[in-house]
PDB file of C-alpha atoms in Angstrom:
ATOM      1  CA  UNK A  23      58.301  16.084 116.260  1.00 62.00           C
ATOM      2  CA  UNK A  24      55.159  17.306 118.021  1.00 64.00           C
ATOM      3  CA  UNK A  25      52.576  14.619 119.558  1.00 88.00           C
ATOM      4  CA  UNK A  26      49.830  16.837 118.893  1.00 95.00           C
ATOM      5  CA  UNK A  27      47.694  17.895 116.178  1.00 96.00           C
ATOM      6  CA  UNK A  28      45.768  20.899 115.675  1.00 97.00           C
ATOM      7  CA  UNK A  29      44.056  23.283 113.115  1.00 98.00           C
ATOM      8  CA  UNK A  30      45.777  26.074 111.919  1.00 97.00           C
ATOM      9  CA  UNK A  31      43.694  28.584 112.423  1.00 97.00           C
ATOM     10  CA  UNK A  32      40.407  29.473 113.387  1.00 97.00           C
ATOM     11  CA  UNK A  33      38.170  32.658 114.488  1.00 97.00           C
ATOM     12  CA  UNK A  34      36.051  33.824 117.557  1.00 96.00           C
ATOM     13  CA  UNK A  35      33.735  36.489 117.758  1.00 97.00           C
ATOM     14  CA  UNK A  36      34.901  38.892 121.106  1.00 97.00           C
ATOM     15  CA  UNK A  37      33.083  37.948 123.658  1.00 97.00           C
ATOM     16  CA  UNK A  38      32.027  34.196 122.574  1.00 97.00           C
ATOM     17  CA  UNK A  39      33.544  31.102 124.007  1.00 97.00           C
ATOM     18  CA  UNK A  40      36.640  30.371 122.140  1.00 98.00           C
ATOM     19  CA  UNK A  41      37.397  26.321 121.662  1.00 98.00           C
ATOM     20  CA  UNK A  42      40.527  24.903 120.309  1.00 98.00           C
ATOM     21  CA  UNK A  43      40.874  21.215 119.686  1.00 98.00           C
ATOM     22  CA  UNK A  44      43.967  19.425 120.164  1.00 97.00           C
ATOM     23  CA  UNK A  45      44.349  15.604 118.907  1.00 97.00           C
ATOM     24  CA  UNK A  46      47.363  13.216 121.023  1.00 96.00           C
ATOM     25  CA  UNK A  47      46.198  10.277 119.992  1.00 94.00           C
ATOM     26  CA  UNK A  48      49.794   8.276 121.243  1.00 93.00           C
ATOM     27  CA  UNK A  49      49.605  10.274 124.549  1.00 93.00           C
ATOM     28  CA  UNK A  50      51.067   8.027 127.141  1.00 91.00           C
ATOM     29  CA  UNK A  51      49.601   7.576 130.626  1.00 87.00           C
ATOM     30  CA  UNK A  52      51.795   9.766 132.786  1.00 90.00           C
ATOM     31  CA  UNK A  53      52.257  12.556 130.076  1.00 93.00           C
ATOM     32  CA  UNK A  54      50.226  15.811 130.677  1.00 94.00           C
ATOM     33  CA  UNK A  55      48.870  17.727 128.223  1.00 95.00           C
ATOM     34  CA  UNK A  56      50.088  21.847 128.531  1.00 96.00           C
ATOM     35  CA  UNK A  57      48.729  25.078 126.708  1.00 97.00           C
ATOM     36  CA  UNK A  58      50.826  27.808 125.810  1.00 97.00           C
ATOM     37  CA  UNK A  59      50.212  30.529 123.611  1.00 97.00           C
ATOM     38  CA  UNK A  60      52.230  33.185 122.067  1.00 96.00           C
ATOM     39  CA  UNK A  61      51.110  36.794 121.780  1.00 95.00           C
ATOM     40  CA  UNK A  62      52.580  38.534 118.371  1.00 88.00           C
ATOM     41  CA  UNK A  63      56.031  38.524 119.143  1.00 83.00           C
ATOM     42  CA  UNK A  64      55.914  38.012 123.002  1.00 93.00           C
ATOM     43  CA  UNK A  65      57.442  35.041 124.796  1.00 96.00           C
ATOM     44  CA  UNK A  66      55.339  32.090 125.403  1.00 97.00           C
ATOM     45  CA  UNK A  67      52.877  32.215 127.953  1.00 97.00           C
ATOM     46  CA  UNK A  68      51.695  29.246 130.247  1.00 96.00           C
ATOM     47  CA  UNK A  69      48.054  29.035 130.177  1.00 97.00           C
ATOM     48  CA  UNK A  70      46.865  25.396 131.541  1.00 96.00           C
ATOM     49  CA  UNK A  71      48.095  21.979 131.988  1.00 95.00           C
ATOM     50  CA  UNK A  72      46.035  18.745 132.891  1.00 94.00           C
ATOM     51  CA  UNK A  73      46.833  14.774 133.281  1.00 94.00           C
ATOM     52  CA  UNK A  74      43.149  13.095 133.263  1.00 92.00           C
ATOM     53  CA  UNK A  75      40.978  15.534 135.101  1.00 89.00           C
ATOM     54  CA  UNK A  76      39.194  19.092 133.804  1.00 93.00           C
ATOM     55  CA  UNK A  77      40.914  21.544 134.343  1.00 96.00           C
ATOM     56  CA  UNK A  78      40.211  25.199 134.930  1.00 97.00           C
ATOM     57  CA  UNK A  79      42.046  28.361 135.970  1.00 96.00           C
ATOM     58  CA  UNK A  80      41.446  32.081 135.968  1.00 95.00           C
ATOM     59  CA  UNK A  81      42.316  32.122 132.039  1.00 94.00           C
ATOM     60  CA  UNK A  82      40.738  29.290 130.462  1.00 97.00           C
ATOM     61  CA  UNK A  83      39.304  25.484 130.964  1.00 98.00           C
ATOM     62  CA  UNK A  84      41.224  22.286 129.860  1.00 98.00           C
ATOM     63  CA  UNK A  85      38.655  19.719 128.716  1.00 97.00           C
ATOM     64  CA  UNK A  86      39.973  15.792 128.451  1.00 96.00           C
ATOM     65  CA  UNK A  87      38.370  13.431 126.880  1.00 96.00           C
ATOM     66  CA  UNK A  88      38.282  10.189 128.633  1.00 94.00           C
ATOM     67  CA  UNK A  89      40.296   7.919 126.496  1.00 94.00           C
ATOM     68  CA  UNK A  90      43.133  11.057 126.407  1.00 95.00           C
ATOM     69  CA  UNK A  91      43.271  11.180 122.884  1.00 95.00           C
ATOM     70  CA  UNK A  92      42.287  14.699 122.577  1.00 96.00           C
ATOM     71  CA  UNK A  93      41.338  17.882 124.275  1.00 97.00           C
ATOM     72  CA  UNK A  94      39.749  20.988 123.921  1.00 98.00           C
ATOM     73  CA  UNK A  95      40.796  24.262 125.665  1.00 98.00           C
ATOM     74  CA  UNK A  96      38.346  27.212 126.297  1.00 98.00           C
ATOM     75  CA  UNK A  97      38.589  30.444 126.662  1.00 97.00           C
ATOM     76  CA  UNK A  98      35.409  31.117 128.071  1.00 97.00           C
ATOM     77  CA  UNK A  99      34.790  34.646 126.738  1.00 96.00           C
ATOM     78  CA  UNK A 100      37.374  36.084 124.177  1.00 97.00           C
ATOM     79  CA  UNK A 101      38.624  39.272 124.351  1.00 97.00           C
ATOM     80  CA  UNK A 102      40.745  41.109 121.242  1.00 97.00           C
ATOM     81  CA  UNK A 103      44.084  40.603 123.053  1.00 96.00           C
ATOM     82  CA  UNK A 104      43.396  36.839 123.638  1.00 97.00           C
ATOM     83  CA  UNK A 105      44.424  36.691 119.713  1.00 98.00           C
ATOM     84  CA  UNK A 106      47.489  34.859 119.525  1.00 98.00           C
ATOM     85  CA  UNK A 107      49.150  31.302 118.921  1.00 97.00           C
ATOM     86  CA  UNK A 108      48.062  28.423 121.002  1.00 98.00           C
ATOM     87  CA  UNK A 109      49.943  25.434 121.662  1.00 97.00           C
ATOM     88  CA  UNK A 110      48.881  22.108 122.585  1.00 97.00           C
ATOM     89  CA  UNK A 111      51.705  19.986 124.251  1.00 96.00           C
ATOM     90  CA  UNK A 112      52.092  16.542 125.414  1.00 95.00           C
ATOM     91  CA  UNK A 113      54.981  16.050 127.576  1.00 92.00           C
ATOM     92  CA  UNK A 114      55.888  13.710 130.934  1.00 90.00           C
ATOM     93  CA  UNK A 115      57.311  17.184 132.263  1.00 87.00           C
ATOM     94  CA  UNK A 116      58.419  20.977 131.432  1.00 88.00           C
ATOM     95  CA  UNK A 117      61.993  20.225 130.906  1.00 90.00           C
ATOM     96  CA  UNK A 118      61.819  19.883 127.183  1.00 92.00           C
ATOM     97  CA  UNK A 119      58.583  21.213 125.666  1.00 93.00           C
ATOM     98  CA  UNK A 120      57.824  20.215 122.075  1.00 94.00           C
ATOM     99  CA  UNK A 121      56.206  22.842 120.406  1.00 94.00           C
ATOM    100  CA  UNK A 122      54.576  22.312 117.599  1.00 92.00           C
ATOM    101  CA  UNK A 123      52.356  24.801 115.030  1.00 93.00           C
ATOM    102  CA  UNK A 124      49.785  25.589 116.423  1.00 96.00           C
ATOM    103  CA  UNK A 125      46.470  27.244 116.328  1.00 98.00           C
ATOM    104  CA  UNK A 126      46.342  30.734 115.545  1.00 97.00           C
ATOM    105  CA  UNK A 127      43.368  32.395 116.872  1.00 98.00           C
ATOM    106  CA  UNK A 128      42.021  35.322 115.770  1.00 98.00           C
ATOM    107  CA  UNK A 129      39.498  37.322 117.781  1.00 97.00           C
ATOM    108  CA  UNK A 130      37.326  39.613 115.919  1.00 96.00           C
ATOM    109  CA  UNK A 131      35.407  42.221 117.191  1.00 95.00           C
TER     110      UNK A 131
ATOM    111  CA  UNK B  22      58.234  40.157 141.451  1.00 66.00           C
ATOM    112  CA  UNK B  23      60.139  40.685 138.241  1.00 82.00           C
ATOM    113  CA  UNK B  24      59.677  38.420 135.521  1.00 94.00           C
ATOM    114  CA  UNK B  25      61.960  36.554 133.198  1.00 97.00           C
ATOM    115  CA  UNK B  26      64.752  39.365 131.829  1.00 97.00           C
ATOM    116  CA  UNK B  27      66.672  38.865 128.767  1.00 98.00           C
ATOM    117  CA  UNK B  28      69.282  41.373 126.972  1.00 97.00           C
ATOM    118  CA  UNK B  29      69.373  42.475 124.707  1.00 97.00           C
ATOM    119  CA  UNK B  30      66.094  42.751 123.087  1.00 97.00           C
ATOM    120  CA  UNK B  31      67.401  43.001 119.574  1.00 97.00           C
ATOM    121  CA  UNK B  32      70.684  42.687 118.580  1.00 97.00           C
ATOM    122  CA  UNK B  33      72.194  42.871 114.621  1.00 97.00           C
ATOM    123  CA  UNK B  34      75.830  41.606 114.193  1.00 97.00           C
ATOM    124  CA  UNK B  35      77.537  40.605 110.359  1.00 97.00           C
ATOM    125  CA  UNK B  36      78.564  37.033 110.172  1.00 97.00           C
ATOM    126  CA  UNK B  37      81.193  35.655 111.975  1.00 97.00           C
ATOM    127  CA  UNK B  38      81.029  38.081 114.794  1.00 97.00           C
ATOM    128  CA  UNK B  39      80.068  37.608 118.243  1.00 97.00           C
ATOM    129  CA  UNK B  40      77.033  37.621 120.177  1.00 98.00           C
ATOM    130  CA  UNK B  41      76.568  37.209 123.920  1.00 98.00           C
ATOM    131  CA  UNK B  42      72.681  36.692 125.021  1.00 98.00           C
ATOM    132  CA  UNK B  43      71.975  37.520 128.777  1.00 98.00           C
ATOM    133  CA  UNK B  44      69.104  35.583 130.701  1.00 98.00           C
ATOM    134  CA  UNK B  45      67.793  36.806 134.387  1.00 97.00           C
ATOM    135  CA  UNK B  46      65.751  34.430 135.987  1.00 96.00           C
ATOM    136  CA  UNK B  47      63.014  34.944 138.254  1.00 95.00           C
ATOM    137  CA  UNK B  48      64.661  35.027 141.424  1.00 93.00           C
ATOM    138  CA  UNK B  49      64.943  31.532 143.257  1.00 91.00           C
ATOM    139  CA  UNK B  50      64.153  29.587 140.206  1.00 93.00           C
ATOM    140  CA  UNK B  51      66.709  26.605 139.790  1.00 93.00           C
ATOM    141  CA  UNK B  52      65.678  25.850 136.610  1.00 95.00           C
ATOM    142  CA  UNK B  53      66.576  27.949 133.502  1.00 96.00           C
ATOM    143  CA  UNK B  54      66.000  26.764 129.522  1.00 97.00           C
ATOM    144  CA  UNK B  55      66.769  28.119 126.148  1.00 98.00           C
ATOM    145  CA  UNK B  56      64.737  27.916 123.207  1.00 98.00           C
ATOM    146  CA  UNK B  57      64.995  29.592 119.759  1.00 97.00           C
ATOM    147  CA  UNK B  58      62.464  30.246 117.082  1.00 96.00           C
ATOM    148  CA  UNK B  59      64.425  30.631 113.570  1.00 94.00           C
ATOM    149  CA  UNK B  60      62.540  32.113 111.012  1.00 85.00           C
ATOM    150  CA  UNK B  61      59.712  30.187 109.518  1.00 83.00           C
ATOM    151  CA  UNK B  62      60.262  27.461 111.763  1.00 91.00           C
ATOM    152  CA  UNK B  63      59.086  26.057 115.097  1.00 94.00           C
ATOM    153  CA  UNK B  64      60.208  27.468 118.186  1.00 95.00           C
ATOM    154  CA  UNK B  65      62.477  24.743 119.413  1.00 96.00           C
ATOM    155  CA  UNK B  66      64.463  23.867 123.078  1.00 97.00           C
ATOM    156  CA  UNK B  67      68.110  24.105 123.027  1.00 97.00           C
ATOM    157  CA  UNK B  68      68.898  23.128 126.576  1.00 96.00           C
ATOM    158  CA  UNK B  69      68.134  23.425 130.831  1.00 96.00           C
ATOM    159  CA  UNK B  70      70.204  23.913 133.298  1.00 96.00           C
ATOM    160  CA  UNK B  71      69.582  22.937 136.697  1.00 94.00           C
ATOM    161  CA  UNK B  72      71.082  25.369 138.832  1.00 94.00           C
ATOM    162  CA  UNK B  73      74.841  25.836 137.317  1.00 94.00           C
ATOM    163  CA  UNK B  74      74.468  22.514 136.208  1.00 95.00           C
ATOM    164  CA  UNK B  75      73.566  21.713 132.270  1.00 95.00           C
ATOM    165  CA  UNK B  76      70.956  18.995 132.683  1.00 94.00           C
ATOM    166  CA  UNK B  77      69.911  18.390 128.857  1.00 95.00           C
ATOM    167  CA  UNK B  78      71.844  20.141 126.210  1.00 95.00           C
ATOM    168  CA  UNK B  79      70.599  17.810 123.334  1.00 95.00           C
ATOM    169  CA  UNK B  80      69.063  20.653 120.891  1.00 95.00           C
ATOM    170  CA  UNK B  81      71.841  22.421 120.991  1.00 96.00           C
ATOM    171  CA  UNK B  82      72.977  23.035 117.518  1.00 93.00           C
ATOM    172  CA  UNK B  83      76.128  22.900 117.236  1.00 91.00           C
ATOM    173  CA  UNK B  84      79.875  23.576 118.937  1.00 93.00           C
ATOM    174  CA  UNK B  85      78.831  27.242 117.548  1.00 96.00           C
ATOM    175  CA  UNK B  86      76.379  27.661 120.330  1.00 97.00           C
ATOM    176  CA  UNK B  87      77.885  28.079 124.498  1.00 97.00           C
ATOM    177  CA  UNK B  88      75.580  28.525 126.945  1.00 97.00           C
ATOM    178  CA  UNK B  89      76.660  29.305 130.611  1.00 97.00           C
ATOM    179  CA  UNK B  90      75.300  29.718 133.931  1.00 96.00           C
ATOM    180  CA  UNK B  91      78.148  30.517 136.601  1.00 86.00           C
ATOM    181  CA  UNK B  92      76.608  30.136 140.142  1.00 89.00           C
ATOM    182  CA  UNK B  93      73.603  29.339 139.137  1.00 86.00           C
ATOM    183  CA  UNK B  94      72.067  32.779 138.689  1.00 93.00           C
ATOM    184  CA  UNK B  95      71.709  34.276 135.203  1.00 97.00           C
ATOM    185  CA  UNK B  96      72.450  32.064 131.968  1.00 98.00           C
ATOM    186  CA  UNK B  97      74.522  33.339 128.857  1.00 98.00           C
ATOM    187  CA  UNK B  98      74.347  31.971 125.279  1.00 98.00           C
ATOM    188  CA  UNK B  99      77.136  32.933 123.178  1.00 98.00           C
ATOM    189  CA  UNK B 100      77.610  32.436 119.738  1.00 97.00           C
ATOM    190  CA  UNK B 101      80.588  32.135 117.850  1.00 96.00           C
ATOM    191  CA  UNK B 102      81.315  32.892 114.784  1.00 96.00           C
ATOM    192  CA  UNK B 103      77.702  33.576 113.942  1.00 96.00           C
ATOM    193  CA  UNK B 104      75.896  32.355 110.424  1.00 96.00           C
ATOM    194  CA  UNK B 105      73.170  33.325 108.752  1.00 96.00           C
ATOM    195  CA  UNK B 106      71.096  30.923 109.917  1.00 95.00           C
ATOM    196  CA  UNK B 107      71.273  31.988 113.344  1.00 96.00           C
ATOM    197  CA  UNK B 108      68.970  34.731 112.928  1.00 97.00           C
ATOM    198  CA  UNK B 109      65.731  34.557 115.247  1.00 96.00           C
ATOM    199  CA  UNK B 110      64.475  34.833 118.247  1.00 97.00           C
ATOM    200  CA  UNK B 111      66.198  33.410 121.542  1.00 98.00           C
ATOM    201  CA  UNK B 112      63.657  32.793 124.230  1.00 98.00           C
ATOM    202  CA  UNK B 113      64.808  31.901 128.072  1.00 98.00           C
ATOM    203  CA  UNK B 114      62.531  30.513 130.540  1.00 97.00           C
ATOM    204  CA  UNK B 115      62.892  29.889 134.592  1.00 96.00           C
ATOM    205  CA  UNK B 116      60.755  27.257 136.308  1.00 94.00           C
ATOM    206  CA  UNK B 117      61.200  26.299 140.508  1.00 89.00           C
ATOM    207  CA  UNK B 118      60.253  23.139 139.887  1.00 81.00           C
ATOM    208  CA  UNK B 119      61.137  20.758 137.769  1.00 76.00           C
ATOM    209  CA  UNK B 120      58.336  18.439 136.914  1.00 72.00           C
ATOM    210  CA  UNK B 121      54.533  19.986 135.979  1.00 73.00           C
ATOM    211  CA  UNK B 122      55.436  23.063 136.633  1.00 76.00           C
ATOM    212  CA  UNK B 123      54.864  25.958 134.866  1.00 90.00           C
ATOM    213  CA  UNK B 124      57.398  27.645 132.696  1.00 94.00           C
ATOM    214  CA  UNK B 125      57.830  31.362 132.493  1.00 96.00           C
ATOM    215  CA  UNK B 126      59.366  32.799 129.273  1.00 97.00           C
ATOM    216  CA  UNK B 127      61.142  36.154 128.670  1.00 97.00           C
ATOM    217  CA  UNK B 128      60.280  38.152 125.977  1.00 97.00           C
ATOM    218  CA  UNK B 129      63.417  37.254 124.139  1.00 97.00           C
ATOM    219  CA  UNK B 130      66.690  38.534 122.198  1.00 98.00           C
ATOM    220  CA  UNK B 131      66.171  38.700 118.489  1.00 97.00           C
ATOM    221  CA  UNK B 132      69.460  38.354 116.791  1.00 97.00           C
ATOM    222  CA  UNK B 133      69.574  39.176 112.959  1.00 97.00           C
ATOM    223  CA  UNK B 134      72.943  38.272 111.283  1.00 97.00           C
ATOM    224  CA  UNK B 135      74.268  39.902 108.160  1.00 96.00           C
TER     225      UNK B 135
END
């Protein structure tokens, strides 16, 4: 079963910041938390992955709170094609990803 | 650099026949998984290998399901006889490290049995 919990859905105007909540409340202290998302029928697609710091890349920003019970990753300005399903994962390491349901995101223009 | 290949893209067989599922990794990348997405459901690991070696194997179905990965290189999944229930979509990934590292998928096989 998945760790996390999040909403399943929820809608961004193009061009807005996009921010999807993720709850881990039993997160342990060595596990990281990883984004994925899935684009229509594509394979999944790495996006982020933190342990206690912010994160942020070229695609989005991984914001953990500091108890690690939750997180919130941002797409800073949301684009049409950045509609898709994002996963929140908790895991000690990539060799056995729990995916869960996810959020599906759906950028409007 | 190519990315993570997998053949065939689709693939529509009758129950009880035989599939074979091809997975390329990305060159130099010891680590190789398999995942599936059935429909409806979650999309869910099967196993890893670890060069030729099968590291974790434990969502592996059932004695239906072979996966293989001769030398280390590309990774087959063969099912046999296929049910109904096999229908969905087989996704491969390749990682170079094990650990935090990221995993890149394929675009993956969808089988559809009949």
């Amino acid at each position: 079963d998945a760790k996390t919990t999040q909403p399943p859905s929820m809608d961004c105007a193009e061009g807005r910041a996009a921010n999807l909540p993720c709850n881990h409340s039993t997160i342990s202290g060595n596990e990281y938390v990883y984004w994925y998302r899935q684009i229509h029928s594509q394979g999944p697609q790495y996006i982020i992955h933190g342990l206690k710091n912010n994160e942020t890349n070229e695609m989005a920003s991984l914001i953990i709170t500091e108890d690690r019970k939750s997180s919130t990753l941002i797409l800073p300005h949301a684009t049409l094609r950045d509609t898709a399903v994002y996963y929140c994962i908790v895991s000690f390491n990539t060799d056995k990803l729990i995916f869960g349901t996810g959020t599906r995101l759906q950028v409007f223009p | 650099e190519a990315g993570v290949t997998q053949f065939p893209s689709h693939s529509v067989i009758e129950k009880g026949q035989t599939v074979t599922l091809r997975c390329d990794p990305i060159s130099g990348h010891d680590n190789l998984y398999w995942y599936r997405r059935v429909m409806g459901k979650e999309i869910k690991f099967l196993l890893h290998f670890v060069k030729e070696s099968k590291q974790d194997e434990s969502g592996m179905p059932n004695n239906r399901f072979l996966a293989e990965r001769t030398g280390g290189t590309y990774s087959t999944l063969k099912v046999q006889p296929a049910e109904l229930e096999d229908s969905g979509v087989y996704f491969c990934a390749s990682s170079q490290d094990r650990g935090t590292g990221e995993l890149f998928f394929g675009e993956g096989s969808r089988l559809t049995v009949l």
